[in-house]
Short mmCIF file of C-alpha atoms and ligand atoms in Angstrom, two decimals:
data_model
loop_
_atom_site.label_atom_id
_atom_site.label_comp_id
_atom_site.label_asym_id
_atom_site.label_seq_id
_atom_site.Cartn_x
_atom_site.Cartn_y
_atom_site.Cartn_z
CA UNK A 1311 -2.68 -7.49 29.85
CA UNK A 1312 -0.30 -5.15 31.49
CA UNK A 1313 0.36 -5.31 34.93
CA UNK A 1314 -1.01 -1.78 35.79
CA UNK A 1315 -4.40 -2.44 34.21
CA UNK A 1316 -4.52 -5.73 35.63
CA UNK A 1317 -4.31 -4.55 39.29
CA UNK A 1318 -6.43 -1.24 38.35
CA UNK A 1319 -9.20 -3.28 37.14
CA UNK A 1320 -8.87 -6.46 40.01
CA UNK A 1321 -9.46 -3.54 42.36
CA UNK A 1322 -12.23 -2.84 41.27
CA UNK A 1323 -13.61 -6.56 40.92
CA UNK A 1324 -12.91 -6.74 37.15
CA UNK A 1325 -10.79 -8.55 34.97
CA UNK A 1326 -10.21 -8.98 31.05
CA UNK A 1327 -13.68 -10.86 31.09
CA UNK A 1328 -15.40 -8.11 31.99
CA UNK A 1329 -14.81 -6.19 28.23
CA UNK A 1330 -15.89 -7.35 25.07
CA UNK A 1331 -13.05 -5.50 23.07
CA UNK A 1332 -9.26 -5.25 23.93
CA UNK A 1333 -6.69 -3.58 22.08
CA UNK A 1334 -2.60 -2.51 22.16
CA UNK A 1335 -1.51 0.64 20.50
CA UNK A 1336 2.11 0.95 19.95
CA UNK A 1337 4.22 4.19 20.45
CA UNK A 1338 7.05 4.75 17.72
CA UNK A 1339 10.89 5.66 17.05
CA UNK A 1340 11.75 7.17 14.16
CA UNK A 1341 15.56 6.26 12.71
CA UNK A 1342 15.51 9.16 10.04
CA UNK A 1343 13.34 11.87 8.45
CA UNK A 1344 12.77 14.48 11.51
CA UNK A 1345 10.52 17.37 11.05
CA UNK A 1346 9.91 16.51 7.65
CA UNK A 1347 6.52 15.31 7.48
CA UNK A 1348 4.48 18.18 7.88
CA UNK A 1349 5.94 19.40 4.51
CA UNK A 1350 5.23 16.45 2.69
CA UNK A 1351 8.66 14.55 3.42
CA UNK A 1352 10.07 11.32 3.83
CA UNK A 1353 10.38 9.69 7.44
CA UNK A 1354 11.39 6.21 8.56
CA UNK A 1355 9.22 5.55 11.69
CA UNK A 1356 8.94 1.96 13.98
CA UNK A 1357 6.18 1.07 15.84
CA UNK A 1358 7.35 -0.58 18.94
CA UNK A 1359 6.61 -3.16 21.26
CA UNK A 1360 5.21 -0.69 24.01
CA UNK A 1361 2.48 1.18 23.73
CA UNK A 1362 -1.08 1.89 25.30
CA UNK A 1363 -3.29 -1.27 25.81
CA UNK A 1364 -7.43 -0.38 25.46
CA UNK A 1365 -10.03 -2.17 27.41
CA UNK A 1366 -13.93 -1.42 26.26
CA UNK A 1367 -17.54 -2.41 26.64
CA UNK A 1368 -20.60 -0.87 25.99
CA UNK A 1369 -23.09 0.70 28.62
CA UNK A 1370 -26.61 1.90 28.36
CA UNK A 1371 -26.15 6.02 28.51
CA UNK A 1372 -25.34 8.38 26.43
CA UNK A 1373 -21.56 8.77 27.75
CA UNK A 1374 -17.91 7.39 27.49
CA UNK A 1375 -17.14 6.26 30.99
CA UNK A 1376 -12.76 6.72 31.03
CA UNK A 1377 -10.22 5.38 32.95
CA UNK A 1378 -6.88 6.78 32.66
CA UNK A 1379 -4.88 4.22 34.37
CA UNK A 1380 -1.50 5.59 34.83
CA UNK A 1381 -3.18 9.18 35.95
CA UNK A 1382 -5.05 6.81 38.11
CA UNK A 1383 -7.91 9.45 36.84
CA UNK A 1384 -11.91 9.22 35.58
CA UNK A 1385 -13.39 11.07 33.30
CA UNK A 1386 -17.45 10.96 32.01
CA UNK A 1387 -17.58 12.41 28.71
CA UNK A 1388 -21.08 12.97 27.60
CA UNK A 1389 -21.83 12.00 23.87
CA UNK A 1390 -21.87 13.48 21.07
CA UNK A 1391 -18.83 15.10 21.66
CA UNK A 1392 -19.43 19.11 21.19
CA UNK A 1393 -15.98 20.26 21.98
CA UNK A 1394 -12.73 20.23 24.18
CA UNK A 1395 -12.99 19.40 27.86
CA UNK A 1396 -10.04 21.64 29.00
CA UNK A 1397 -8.65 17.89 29.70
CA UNK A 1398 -5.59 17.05 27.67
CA UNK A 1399 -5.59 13.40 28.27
CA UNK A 1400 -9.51 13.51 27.57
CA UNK A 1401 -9.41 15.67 24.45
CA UNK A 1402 -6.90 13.25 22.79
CA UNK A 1403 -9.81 10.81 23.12
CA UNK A 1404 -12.76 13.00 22.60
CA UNK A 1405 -11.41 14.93 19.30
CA UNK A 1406 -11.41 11.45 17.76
CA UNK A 1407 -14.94 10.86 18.64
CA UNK A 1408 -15.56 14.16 16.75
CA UNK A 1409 -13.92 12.73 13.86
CA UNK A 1410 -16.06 10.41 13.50
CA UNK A 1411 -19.02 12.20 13.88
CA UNK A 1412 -18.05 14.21 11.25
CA UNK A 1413 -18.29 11.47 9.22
CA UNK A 1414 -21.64 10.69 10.21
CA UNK A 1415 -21.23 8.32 12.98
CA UNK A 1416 -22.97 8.01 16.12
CA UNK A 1417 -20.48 7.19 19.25
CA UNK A 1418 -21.82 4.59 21.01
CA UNK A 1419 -21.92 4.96 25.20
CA UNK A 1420 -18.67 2.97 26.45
CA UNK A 1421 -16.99 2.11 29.68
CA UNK A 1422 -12.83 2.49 28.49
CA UNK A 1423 -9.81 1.76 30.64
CA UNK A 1424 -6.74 2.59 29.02
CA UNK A 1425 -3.44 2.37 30.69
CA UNK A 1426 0.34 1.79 28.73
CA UNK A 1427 4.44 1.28 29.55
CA UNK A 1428 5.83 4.25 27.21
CA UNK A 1429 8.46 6.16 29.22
CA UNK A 1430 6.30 9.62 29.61
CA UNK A 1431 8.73 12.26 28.16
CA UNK A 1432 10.63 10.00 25.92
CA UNK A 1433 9.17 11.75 22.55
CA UNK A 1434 7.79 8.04 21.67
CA UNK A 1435 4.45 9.49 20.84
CA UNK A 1436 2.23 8.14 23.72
CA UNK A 1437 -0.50 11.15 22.39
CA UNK A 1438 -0.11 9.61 18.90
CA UNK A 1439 -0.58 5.87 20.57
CA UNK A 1440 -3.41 6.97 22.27
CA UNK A 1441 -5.35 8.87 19.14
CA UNK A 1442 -4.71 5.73 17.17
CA UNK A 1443 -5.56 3.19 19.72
CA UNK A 1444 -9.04 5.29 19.93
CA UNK A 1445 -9.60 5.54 16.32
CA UNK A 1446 -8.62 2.12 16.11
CA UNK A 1447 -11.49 1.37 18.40
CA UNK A 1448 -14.62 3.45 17.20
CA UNK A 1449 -13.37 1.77 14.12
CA UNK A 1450 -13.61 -1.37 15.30
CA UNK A 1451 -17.18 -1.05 17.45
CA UNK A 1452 -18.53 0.91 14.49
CA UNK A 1453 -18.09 -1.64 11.78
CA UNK A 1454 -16.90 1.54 10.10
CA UNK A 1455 -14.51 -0.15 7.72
CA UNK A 1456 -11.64 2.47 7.75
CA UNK A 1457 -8.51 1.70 6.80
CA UNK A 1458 -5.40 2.21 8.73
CA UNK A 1459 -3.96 5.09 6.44
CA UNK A 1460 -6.98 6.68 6.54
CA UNK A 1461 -7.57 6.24 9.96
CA UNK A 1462 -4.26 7.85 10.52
CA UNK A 1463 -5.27 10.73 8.51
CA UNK A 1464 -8.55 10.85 10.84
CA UNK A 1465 -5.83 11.09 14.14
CA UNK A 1466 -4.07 13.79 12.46
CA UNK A 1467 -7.34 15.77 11.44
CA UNK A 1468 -7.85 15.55 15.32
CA UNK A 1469 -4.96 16.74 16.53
CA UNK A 1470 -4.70 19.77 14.34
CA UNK A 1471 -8.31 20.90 14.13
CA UNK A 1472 -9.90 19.37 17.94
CA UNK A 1473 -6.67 19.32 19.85
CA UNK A 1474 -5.14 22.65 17.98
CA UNK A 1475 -1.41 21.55 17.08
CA UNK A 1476 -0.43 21.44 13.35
CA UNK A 1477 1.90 18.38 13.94
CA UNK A 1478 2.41 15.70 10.56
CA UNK A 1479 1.04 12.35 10.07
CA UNK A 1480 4.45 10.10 10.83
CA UNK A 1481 3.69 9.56 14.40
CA UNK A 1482 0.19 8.05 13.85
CA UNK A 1483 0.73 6.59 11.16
CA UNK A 1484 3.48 4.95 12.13
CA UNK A 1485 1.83 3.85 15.32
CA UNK A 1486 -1.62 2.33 13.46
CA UNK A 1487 0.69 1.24 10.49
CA UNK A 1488 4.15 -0.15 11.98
CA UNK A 1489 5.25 -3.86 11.12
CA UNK A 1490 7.55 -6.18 13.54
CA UNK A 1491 9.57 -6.51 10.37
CA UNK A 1492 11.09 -3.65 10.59
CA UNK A 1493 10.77 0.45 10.08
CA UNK A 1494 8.68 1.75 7.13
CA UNK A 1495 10.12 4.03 4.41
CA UNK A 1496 7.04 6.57 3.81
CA UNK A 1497 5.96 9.61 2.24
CA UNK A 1498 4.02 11.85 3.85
CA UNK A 1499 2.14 13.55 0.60
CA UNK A 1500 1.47 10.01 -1.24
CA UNK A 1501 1.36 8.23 1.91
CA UNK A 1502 3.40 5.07 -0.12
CA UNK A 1503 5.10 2.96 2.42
CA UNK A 1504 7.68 0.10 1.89
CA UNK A 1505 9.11 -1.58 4.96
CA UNK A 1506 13.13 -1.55 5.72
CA UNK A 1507 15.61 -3.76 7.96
CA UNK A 1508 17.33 -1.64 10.29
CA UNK A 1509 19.22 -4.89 11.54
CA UNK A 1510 23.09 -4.04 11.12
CA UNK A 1511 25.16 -6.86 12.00
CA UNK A 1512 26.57 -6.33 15.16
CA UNK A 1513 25.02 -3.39 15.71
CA UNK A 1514 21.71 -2.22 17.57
CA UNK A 1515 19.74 0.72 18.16
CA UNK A 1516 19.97 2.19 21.34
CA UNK A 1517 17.60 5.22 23.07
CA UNK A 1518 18.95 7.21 25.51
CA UNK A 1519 16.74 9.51 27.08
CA UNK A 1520 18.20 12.77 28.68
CA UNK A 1521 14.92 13.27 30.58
CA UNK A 1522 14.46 16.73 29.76
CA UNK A 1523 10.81 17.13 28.81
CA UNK A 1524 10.22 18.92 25.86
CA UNK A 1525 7.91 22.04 27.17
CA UNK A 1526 9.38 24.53 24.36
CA UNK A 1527 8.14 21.93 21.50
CA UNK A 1528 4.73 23.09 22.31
CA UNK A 1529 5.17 26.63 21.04
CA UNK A 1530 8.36 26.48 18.68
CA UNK A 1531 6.63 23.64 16.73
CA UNK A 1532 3.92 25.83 14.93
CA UNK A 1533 6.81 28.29 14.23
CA UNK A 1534 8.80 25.99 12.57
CA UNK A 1535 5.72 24.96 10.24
CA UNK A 1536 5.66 28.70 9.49
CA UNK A 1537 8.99 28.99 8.89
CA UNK A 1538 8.25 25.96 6.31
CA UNK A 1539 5.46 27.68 4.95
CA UNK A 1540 7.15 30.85 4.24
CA UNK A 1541 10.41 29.07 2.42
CA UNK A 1542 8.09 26.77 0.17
CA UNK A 1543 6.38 30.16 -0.57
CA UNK A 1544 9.20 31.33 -2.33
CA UNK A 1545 10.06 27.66 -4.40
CA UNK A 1546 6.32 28.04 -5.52
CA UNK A 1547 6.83 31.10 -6.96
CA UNK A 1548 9.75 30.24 -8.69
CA UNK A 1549 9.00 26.64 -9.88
CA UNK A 1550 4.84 26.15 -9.60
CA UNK A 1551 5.12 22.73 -10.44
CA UNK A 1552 7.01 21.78 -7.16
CA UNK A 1553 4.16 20.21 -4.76
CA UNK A 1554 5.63 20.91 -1.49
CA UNK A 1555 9.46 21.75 0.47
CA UNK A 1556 10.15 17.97 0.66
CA UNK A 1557 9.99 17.87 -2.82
CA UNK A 1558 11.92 20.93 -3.69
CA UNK A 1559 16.02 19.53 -5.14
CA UNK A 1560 18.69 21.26 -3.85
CA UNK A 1561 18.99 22.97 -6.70
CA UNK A 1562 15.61 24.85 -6.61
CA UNK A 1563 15.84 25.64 -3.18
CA UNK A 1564 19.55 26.86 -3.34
CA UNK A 1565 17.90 28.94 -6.65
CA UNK A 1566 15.77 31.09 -3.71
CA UNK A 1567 17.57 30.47 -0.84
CA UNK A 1568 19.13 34.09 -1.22
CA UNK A 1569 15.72 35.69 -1.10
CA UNK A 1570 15.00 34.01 2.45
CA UNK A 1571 15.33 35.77 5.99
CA UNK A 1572 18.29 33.96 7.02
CA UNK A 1573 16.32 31.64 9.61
CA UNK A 1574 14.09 30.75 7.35
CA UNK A 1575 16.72 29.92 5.14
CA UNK A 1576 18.04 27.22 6.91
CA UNK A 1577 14.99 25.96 8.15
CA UNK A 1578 14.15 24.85 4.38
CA UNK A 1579 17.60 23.88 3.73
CA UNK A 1580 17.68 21.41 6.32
CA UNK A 1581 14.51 19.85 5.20
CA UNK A 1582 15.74 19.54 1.63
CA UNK A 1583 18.72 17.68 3.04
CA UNK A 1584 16.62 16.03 5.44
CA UNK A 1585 14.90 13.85 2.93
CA UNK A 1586 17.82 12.99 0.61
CA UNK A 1587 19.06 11.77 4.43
CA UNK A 1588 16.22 9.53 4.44
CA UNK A 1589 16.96 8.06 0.87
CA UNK A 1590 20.57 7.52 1.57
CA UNK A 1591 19.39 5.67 4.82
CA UNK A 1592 17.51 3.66 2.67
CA UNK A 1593 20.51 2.77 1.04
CA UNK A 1594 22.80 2.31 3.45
CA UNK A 1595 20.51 -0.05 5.79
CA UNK A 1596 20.35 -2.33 2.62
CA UNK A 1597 23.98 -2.27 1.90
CA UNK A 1598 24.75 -2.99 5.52
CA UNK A 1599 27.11 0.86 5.39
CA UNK A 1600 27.07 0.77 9.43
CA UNK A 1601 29.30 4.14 9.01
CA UNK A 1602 27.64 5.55 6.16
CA UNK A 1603 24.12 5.08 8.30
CA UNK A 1604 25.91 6.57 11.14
CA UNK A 1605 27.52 9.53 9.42
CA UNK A 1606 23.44 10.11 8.48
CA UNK A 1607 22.19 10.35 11.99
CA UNK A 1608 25.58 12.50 12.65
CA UNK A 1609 24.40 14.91 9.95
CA UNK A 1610 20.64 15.32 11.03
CA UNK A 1611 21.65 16.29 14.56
CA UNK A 1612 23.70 19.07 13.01
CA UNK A 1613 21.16 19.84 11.07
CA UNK A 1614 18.77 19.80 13.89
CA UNK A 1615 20.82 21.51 16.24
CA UNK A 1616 22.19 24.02 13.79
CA UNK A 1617 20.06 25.02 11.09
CA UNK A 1618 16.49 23.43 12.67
CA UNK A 1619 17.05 25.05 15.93
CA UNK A 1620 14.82 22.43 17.74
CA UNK A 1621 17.75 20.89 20.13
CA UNK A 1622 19.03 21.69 23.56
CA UNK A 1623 21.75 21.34 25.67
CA UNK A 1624 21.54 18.40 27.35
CA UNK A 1625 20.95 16.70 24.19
CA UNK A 1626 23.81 18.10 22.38
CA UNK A 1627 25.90 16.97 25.06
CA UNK A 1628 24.46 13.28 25.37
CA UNK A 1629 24.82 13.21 21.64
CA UNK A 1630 28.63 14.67 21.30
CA UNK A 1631 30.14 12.61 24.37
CA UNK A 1632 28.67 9.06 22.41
CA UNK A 1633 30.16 10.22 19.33
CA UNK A 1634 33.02 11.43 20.34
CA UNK A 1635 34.75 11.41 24.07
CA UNK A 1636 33.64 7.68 24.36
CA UNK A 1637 36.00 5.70 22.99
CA UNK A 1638 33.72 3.22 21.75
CA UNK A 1639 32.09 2.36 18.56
CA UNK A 1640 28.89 4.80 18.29
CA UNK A 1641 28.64 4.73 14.53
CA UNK A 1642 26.68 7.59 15.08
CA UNK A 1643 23.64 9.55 16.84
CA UNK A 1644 21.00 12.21 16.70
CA UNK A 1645 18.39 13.41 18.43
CA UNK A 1646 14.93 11.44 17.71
CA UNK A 1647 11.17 13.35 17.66
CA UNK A 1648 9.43 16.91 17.86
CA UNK A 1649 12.98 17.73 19.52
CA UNK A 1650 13.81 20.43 22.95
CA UNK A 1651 14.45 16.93 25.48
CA UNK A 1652 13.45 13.32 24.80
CA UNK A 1653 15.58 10.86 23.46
CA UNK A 1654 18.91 10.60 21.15
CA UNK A 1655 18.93 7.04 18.94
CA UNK A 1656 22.42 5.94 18.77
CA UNK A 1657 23.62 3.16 16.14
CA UNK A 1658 26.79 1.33 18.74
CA UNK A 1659 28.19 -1.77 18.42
CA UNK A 1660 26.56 -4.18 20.41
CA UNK A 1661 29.27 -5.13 22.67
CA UNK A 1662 29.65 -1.54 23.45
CA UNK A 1663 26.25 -0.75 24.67
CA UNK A 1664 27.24 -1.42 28.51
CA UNK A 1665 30.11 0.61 28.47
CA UNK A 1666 28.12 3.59 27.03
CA UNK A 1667 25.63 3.38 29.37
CA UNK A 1668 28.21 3.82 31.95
CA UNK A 1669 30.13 6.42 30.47
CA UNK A 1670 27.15 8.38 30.01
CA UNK A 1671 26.03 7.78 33.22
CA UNK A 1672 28.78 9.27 34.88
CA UNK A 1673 29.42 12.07 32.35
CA UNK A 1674 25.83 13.46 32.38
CA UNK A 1675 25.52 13.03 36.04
CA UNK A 1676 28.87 14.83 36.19
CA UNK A 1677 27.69 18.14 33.56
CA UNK A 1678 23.93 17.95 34.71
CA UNK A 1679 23.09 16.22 38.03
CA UNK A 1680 20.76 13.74 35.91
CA UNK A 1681 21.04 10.04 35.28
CA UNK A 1682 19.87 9.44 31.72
CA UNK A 1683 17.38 6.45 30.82
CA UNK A 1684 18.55 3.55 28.46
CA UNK A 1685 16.01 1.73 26.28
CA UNK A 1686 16.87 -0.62 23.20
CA UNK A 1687 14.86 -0.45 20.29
CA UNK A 1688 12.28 -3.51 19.94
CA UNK A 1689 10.37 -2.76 17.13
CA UNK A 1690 6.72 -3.96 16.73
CA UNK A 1691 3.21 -4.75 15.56
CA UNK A 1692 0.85 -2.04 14.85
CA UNK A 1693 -2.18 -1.59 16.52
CA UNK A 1694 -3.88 -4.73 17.03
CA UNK A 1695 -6.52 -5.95 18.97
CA UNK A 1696 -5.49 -8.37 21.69
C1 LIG B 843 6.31 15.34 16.43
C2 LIG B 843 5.11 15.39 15.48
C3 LIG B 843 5.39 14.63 14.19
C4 LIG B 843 6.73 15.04 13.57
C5 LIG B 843 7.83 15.02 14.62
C6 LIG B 843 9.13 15.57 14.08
O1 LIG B 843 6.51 14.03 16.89
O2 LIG B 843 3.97 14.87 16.09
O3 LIG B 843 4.32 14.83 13.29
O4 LIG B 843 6.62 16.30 12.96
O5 LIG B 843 7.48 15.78 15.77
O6 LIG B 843 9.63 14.75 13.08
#
């Protein structure tokens, strides 16, 4: 049990005892495939080893009783769910009860404390560990029998229709379907997944959060699914038979291309080159390229920066100094999520990882007054009930 729930619940005279179900769901990374999974794209997502432990029992009323541990905030949530609460933190939790009342299910009345050690911020997907990690639980006190995928699609349904954000499937899927093996290789129309090694010898992952939070992401994210929208408009018309923008070849998208607003444009042509990315990640990882999977994450920050328009400053510059003005071996690095802040996932020699954490120290303290956050990349279980 984490530490924070522990001492949350011993002052209240509880303890693990006290709940009849317990469960840890993970947050995620994601090495490769950004912003390509609301079109139908390949990503390559982690689960990792923190995430958002659950704590339930059931109570005689007609309510879920929640505990927000780190908000150090309650919430009563009458059942059935009829719509949002105004509360973010609650509607995460209450559009998933709606799900499954949709599908014909009765919430039972619950007492939850819920608590979790993913840096807030860090685009790790704590909202996508916490949808899963509830959905993972009515599954479980239901008897409902849904699988994971599925269940994943359920978290997504939420957030789009309940919560109101048109995000893609990778983070909850990622967080309900995640291995400790390794990253999965899926596809976000078929929903196929195969898992990968990212283990490079001599190499390891390394996060580096410029703790900008990423307030724009909120209202440029919809755009960009526009944006989408509009340039798989155009493939459609010309070739009918191609499902969705992940799917469109270079080829057929540089066939239209000319007929695009220039912005839109090169939104679709970074998600064409997005997912061949992904594939040639796939490749490299097996072959053990450490500079061809660097040149990769290189090549999505440009693409994400340039053409995708969902960087910023302070991540441009975290990025470009561990490429480039550290004289180190960063085989390469991008930035990692929804994008505008978070974190950049750098592939750097393992011997080198203290001296980049001290150059960037000093350099981003120097060009922003801000001391960046290092985590290394332990991947992990999907949910799982503990
Ligand atoms: C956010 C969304 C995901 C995905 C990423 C970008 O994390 O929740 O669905 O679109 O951004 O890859």
């Amino acid at each position: 049990m984490l530490p924070n729930i522990q001492s949350y619940l011993a002052g209240r005279g509880l303890s693990r005892e006290s709940f009849s179900l317990g469960l840890h769901s993970p947050g995620r990374i994601n090495l490769i495939g950004e912003h390509t999974d609301y079109t139908g794209g390949w990503v390559m997502p982690a689960a990792i080893d923190k995430g958002i432990e659950f704590y339930a029992r059931r109570i005689d009323a007609a309510e879920l009783r929640l505990h927000a541990v780190d908000l150090d905030q309650r919430y009563t949530l009458p059942l059935p769910v009829t719509g949002k609460t105004g509360e973010l933190w609650v509607d995460y939790l209450a559009g998933i009860c709606a799900e499954f009342q949709l599908l014909g299910h009765e919430v039972p009345g619950m007492e939850i404390v819920f608590g979790g050690n993913v840096p807030r911020g860090s685009g790790m997907s704590s909202s996508a560990a916490l949808e899963g990690g509830m959905a993972f639980l009515l599954n479980q006190v239901l008897g409902a029998g849904i699988s994971r995928p599925q269940l994943a699609l359920l978290c997504q349904r939420s957030s789009n229709n309940f919560i109101g954000v048109p995000t893609g499937i990778m983070d909850q899927f990622a967080s309900l379907n995640g291995s400790a093996e390794g990253p999965i290789m899926l596809n976000c129309e078929s929903l196929e997944f195969s898992p990968v090694s990212a283990k490079l010898p001599g190499y390891d992952w390394l996060l580096v959060n410029s703790m900008v939070t990423h307030e724009l992401g909120s209202s440029e994210y919809p755009v960009r699914v526009r944006e989408c929208a509009e340039a798989y408009a155009a493939v459609k018309t010309a070739f009918p038979d191609v499902p969705n923008l992940s799917s469109t070849s270079p080829e057929q998208f540089a066939a239209v291309a000319e007929q695009l607003p220039e912005v839109v444009r090169n939104r679709g042509r970074y998600v064409v080159e997005e997912n061949a990315r992904v594939r040639e990640m796939a490749k490299a990882l097996k072959a053990g390229d450490v500079k061809a999977a660097g040149d990769l994450l290189n090549a999505t920050h440009a693409g994400l920066r340039d053409d995708y328009a969902v960087s910023c400053p302070e991540v441009d510059f975290l990025q470009k100094q561990a490429t480039g003005a550290f004289g180190g071996d960063v085989a390469g690095a991008r930035i990692m999520g929804g994008g505008f802040g978070g974190c950049t996932i750098n592939l750097v020699r393992t011997t080198d990882i203290p001296a980049l954490q001290e150059f960037l120290t000093g350099a981003y303290a120097e060009a922003y007054g801000k001391e960046p956050e290092f985590y290394g990349v332990e991947i992990g279980a999907g949910t799982c009930r503990i």
